[in-house]
Coordinates of N, CA, C and O in Angstrom, one line a residue:
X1 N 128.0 76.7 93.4 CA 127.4 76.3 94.7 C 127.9 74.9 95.1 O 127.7 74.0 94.3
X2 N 128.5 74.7 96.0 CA 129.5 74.1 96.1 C 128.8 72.9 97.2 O 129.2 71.7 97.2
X3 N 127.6 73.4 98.0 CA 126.8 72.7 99.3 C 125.5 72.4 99.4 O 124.8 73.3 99.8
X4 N 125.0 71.5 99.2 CA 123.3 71.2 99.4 C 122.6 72.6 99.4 O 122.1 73.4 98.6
X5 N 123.0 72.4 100.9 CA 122.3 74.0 101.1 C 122.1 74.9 100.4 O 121.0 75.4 100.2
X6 N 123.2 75.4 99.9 CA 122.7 76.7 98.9 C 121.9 76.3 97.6 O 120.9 76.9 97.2
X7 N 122.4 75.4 97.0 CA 121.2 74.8 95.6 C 120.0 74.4 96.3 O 118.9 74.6 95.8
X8 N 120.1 74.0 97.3 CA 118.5 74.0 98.3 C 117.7 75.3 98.8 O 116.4 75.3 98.9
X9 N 118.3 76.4 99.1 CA 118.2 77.7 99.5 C 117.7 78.0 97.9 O 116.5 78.1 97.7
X10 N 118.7 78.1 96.4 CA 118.0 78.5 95.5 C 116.5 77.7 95.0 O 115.5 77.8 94.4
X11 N 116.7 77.4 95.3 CA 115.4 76.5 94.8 C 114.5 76.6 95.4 O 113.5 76.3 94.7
X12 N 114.2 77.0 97.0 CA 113.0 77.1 97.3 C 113.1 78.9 97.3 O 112.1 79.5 97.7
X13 N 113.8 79.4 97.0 CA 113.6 80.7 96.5 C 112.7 80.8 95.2 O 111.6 81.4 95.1
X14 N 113.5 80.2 93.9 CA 113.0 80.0 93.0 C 111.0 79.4 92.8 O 110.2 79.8 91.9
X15 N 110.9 78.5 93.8 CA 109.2 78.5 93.4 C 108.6 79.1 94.4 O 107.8 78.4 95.0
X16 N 108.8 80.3 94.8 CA 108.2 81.2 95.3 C 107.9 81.0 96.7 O 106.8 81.3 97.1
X17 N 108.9 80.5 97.5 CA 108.7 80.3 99.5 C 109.7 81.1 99.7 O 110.9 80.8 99.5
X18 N 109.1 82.8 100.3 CA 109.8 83.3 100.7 C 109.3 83.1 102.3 O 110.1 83.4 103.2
X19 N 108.2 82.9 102.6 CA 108.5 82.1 104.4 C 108.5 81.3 104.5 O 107.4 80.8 104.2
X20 N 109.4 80.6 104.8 CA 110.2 79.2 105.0 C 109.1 78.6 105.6 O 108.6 77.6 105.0
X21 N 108.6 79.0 106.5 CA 107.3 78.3 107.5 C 106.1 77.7 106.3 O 105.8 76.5 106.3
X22 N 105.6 78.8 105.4 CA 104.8 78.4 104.9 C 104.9 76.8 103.7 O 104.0 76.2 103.3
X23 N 106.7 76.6 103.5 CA 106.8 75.7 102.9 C 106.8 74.4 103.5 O 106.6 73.3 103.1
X24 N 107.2 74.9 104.9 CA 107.2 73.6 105.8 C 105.9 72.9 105.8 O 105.6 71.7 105.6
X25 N 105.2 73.9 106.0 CA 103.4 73.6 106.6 C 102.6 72.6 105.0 O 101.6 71.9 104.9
X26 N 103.9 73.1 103.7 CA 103.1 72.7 102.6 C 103.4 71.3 102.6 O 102.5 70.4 102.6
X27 N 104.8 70.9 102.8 CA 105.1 70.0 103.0 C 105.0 68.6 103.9 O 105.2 67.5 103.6
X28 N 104.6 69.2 105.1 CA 103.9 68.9 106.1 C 105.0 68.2 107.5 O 104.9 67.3 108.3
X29 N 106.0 69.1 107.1 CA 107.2 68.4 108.1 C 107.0 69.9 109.3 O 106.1 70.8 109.2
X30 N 108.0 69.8 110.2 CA 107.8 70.7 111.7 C 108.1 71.7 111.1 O 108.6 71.8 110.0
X31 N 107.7 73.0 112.3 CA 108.2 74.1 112.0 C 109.5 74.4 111.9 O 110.2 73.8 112.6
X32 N 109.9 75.1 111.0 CA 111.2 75.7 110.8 C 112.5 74.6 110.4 O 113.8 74.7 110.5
X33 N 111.8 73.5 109.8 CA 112.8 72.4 108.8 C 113.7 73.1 108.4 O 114.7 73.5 108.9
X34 N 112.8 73.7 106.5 CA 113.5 74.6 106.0 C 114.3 75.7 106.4 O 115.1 76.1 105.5
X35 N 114.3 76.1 107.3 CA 114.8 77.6 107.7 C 116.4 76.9 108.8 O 117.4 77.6 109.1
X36 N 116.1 75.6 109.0 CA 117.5 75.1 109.5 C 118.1 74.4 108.4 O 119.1 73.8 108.8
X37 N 117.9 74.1 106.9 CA 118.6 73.7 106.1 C 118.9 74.9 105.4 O 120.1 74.7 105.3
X38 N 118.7 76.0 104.9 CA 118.6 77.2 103.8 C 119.3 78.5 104.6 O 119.8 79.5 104.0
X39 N 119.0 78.1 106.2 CA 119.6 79.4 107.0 C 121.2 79.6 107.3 O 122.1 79.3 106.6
X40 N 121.3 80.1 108.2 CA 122.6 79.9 108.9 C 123.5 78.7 109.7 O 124.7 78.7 110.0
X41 N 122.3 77.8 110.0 CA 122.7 76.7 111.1 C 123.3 75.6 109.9 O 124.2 74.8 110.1
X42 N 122.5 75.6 108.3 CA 123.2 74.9 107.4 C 123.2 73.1 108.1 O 124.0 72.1 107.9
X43 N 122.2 73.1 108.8 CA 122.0 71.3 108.6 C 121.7 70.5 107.6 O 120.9 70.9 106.8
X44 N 122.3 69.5 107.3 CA 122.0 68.6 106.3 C 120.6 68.0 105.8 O 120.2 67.2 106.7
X45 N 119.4 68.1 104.7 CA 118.7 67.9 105.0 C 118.4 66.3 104.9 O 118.9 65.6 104.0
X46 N 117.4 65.6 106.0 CA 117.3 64.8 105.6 C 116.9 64.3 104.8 O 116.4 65.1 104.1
X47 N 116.9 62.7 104.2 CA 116.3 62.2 103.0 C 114.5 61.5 103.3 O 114.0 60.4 102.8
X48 N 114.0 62.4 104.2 CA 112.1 62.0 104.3 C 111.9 63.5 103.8 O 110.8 63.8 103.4
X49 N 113.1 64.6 103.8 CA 112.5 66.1 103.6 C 112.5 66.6 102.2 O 111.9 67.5 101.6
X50 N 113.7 65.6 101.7 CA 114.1 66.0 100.1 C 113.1 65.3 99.5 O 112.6 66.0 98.6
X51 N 112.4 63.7 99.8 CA 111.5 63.3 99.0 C 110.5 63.6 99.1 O 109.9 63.5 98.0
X52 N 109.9 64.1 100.1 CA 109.1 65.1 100.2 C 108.9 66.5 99.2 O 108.0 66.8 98.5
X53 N 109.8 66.9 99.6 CA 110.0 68.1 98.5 C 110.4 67.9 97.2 O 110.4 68.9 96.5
X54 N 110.9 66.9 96.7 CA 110.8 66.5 95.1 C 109.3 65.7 94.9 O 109.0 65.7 93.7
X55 N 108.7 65.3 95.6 CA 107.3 64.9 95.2 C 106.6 66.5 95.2 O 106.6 67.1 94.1
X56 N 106.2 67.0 95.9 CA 105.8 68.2 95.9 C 105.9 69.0 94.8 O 104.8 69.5 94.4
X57 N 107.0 69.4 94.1 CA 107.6 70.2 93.1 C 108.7 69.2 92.2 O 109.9 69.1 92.2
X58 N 107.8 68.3 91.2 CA 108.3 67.6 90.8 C 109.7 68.7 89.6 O 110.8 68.1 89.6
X59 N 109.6 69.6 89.0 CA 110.6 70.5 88.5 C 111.7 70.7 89.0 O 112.7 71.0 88.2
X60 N 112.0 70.7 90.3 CA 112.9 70.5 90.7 C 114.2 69.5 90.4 O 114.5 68.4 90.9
X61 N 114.8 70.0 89.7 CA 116.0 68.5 89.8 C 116.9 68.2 90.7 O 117.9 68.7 91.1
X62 N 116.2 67.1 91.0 CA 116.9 66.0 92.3 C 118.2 65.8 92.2 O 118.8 65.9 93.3
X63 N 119.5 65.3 90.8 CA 120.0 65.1 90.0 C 121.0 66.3 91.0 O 121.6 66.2 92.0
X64 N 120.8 67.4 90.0 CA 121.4 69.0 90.4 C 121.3 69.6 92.2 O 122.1 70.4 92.7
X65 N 120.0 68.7 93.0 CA 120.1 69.5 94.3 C 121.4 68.8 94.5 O 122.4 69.5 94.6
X66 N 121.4 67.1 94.5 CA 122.2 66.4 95.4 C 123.6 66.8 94.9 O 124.5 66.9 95.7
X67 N 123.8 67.0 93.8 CA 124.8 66.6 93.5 C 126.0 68.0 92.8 O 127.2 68.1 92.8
X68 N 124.6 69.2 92.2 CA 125.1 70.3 92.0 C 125.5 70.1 90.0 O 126.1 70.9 89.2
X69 N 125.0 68.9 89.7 CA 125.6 68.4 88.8 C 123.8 68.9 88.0 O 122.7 68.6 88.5
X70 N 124.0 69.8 86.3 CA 122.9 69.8 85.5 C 122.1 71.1 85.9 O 122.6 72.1 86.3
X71 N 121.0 71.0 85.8 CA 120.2 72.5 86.1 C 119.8 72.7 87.4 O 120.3 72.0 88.3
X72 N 118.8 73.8 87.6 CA 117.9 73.8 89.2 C 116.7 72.5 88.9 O 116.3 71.7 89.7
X73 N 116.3 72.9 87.2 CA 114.7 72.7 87.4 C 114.9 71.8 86.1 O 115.8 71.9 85.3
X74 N 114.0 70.8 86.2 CA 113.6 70.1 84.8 C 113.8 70.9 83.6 O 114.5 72.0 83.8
X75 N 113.5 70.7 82.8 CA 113.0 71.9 81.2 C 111.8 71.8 81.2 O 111.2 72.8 81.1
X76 N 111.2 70.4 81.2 CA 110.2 70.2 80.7 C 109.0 71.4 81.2 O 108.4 72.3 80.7
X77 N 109.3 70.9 83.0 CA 108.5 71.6 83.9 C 108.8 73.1 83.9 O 107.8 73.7 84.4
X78 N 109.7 73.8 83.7 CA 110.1 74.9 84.0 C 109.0 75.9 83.9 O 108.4 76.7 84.6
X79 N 109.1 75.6 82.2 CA 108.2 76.5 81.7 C 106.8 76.7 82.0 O 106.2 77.8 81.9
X80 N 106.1 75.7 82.2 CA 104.8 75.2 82.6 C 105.0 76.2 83.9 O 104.5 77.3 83.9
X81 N 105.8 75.7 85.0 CA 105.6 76.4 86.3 C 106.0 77.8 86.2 O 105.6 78.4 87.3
X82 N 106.7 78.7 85.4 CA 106.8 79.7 85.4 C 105.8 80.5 84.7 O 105.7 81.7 84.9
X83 N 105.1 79.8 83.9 CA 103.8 81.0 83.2 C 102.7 80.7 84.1 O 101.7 81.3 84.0
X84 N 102.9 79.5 84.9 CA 101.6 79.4 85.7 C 101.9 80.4 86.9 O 100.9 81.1 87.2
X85 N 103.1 80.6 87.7 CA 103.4 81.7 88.5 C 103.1 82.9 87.7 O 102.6 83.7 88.4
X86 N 103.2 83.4 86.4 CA 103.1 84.7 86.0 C 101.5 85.1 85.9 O 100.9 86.1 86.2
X87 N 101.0 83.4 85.2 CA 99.8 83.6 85.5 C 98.8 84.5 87.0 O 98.0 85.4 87.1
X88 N 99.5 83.8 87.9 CA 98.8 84.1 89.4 C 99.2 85.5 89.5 O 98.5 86.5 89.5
X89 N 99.9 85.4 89.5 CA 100.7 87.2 89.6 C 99.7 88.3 88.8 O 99.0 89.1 89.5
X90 N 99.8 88.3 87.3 CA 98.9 88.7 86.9 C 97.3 89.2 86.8 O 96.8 90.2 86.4
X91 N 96.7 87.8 87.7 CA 95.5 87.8 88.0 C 95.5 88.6 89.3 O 94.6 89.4 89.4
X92 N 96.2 88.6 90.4 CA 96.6 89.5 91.8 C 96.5 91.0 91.2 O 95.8 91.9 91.6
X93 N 97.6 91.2 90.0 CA 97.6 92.8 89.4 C 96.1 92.9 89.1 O 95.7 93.8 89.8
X94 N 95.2 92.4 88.4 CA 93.9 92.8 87.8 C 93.1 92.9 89.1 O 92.3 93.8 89.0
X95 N 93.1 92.3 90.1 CA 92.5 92.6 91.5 C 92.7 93.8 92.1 O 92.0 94.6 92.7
X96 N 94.1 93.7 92.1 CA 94.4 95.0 92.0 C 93.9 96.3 91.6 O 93.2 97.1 92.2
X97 N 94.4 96.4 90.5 CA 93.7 97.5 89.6 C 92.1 97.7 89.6 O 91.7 98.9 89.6
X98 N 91.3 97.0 89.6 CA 89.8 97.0 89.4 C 89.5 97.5 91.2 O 88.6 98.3 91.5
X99 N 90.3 97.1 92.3 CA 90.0 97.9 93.7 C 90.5 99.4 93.1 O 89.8 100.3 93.3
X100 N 91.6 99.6 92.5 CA 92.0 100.9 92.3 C 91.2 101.7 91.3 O 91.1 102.9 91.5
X101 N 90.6 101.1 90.4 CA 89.3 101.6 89.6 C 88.1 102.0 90.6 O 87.3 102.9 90.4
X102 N 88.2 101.4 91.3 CA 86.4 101.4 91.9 C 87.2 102.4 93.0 O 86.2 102.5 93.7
X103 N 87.9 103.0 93.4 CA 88.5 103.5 94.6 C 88.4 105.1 93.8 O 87.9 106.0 94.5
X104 N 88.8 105.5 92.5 CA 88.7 106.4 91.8 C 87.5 106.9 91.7 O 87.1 108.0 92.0
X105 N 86.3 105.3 90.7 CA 85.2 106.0 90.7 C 84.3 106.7 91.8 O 83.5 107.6 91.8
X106 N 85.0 105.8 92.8 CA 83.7 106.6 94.4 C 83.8 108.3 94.3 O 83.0 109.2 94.5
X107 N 85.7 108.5 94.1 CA 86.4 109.5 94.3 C 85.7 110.6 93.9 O 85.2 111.6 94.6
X108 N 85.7 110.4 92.3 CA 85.0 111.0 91.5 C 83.4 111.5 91.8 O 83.1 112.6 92.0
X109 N 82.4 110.2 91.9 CA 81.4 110.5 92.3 C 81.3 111.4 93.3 O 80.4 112.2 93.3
X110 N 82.0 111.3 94.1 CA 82.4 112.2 95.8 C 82.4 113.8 95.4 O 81.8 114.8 95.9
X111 N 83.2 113.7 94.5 CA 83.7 114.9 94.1 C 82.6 115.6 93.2 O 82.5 116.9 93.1
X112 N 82.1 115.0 92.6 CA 80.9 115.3 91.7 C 79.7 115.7 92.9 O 79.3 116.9 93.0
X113 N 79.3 115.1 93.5 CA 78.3 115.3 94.5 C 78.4 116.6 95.6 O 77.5 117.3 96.0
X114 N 79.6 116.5 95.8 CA 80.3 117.9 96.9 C 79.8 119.0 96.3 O 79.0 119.8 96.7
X115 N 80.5 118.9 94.9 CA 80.2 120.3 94.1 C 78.4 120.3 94.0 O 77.6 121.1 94.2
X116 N 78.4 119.4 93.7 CA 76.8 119.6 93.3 C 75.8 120.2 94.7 O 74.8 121.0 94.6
X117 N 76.1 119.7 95.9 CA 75.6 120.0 97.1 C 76.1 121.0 97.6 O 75.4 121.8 98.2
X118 N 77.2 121.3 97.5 CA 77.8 122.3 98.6 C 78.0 123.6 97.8 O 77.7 124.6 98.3
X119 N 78.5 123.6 96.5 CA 79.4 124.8 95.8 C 78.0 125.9 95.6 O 76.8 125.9 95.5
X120 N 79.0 126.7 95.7 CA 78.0 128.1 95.6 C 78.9 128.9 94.7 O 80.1 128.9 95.1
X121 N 78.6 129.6 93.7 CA 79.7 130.3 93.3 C 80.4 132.0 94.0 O 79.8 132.8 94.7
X122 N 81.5 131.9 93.6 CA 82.4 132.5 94.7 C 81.8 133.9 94.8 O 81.7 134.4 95.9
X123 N 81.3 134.5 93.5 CA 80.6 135.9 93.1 C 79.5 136.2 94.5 O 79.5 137.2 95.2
X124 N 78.8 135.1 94.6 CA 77.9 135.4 96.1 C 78.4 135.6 97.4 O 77.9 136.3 98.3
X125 N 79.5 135.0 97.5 CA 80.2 135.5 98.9 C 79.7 134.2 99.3 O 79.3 134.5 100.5
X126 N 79.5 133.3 99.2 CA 79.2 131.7 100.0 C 80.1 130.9 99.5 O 80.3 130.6 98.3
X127 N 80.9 130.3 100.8 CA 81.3 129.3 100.6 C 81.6 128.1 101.2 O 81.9 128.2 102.4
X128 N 81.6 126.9 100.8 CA 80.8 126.1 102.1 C 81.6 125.6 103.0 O 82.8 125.4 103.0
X129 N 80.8 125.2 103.9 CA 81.4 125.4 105.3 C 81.4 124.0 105.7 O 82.6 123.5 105.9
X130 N 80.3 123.1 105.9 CA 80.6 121.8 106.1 C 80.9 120.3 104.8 O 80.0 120.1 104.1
X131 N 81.7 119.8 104.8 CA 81.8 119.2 103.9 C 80.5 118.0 103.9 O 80.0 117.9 105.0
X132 N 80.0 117.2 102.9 CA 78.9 116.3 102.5 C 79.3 114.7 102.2 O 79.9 114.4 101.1
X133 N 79.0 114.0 102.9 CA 80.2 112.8 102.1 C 78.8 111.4 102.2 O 79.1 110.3 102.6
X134 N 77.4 111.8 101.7 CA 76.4 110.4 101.8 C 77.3 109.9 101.0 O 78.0 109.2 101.7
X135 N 77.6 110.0 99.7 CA 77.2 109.1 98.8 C 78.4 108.5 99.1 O 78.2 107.3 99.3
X136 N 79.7 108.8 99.1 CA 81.1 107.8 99.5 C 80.6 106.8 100.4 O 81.3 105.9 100.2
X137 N 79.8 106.6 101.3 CA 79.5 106.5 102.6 C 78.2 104.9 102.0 O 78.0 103.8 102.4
X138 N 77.7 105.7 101.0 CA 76.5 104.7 100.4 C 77.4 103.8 99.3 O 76.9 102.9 98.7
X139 N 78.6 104.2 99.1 CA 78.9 103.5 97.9 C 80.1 102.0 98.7 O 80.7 101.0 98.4
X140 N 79.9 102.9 99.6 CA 80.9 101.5 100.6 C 80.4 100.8 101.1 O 80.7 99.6 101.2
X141 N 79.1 101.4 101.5 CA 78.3 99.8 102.1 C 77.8 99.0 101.4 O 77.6 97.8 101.8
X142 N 77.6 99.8 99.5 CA 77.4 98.7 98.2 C 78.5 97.7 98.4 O 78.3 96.5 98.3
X143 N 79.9 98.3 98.7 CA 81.0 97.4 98.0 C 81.5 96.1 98.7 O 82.1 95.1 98.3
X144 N 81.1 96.7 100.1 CA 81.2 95.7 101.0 C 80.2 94.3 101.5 O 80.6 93.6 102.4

């Protein structure tokens, strides 16, 4: 990586800004800083944006942006900020999954209830005609 820019582009890739905007906003410089240093237009960044953004994400090595010289990231910091990123991630999956649990159980219950209200067995010649849906219906206004 031979140009600011691109060890500047990896690096705000690396702590997780994939919209440029939202890094700007963290940072608190105008819209679309980032996205004219990291993009195509390849401006130089200034030196209020770099210290900015090395206060911000102290892991970052200043050392390596400027100069291309040593790593992306501290050591020290690296690891700290990448199990706290896996952290967050992780806790998003378990949110996940417990909506996808409770999304099943209604399912179930639904299905359990249908049969219980509606099924007739087939031997009588009835079979049902309008479908029944309280309880999905009562279990959403719980969850909501």
């Amino acid at each position: 990586m031979d140009i600011i820019n691109d060890r500047l582009k990896l690096v705000v890739n690396e702590i997780g800004y994939t919209v440029l905007n939202d890094l700007d906003r963290t940072l608190g410089v105008a819209r679309n800083t980032t996205s004219n240093y990291v993009g195509l237009r390849k401006a130089k960044p200034g030196p209020e944006y770099l210290e900015k953004l090395f206060k911000k994400f102290p892991q970052i090595n200043t050392r390596w942006v400027m100069t291309g010289e040593g790593e992306p990231f501290t050591p020290e910091t690296l690891n700290k900020e990448y199990i706290e990123r896996l952290e967050r991630e992780l806790e998003l999956e378990k949110r996940r999954a417990a909506r996808y649990e409770k999304m099943i159980d209604m399912a179930t219950q639904e299905q359990e209830y249908r049969i219980a209200a509606n099924f007739q067995p087939l031997s009588e010649g009835i079979m049902p005609v309008t479908p029944v849906y309280p309880l999905y219906s009562n279990l959403l206004k719980k969850t909501a």
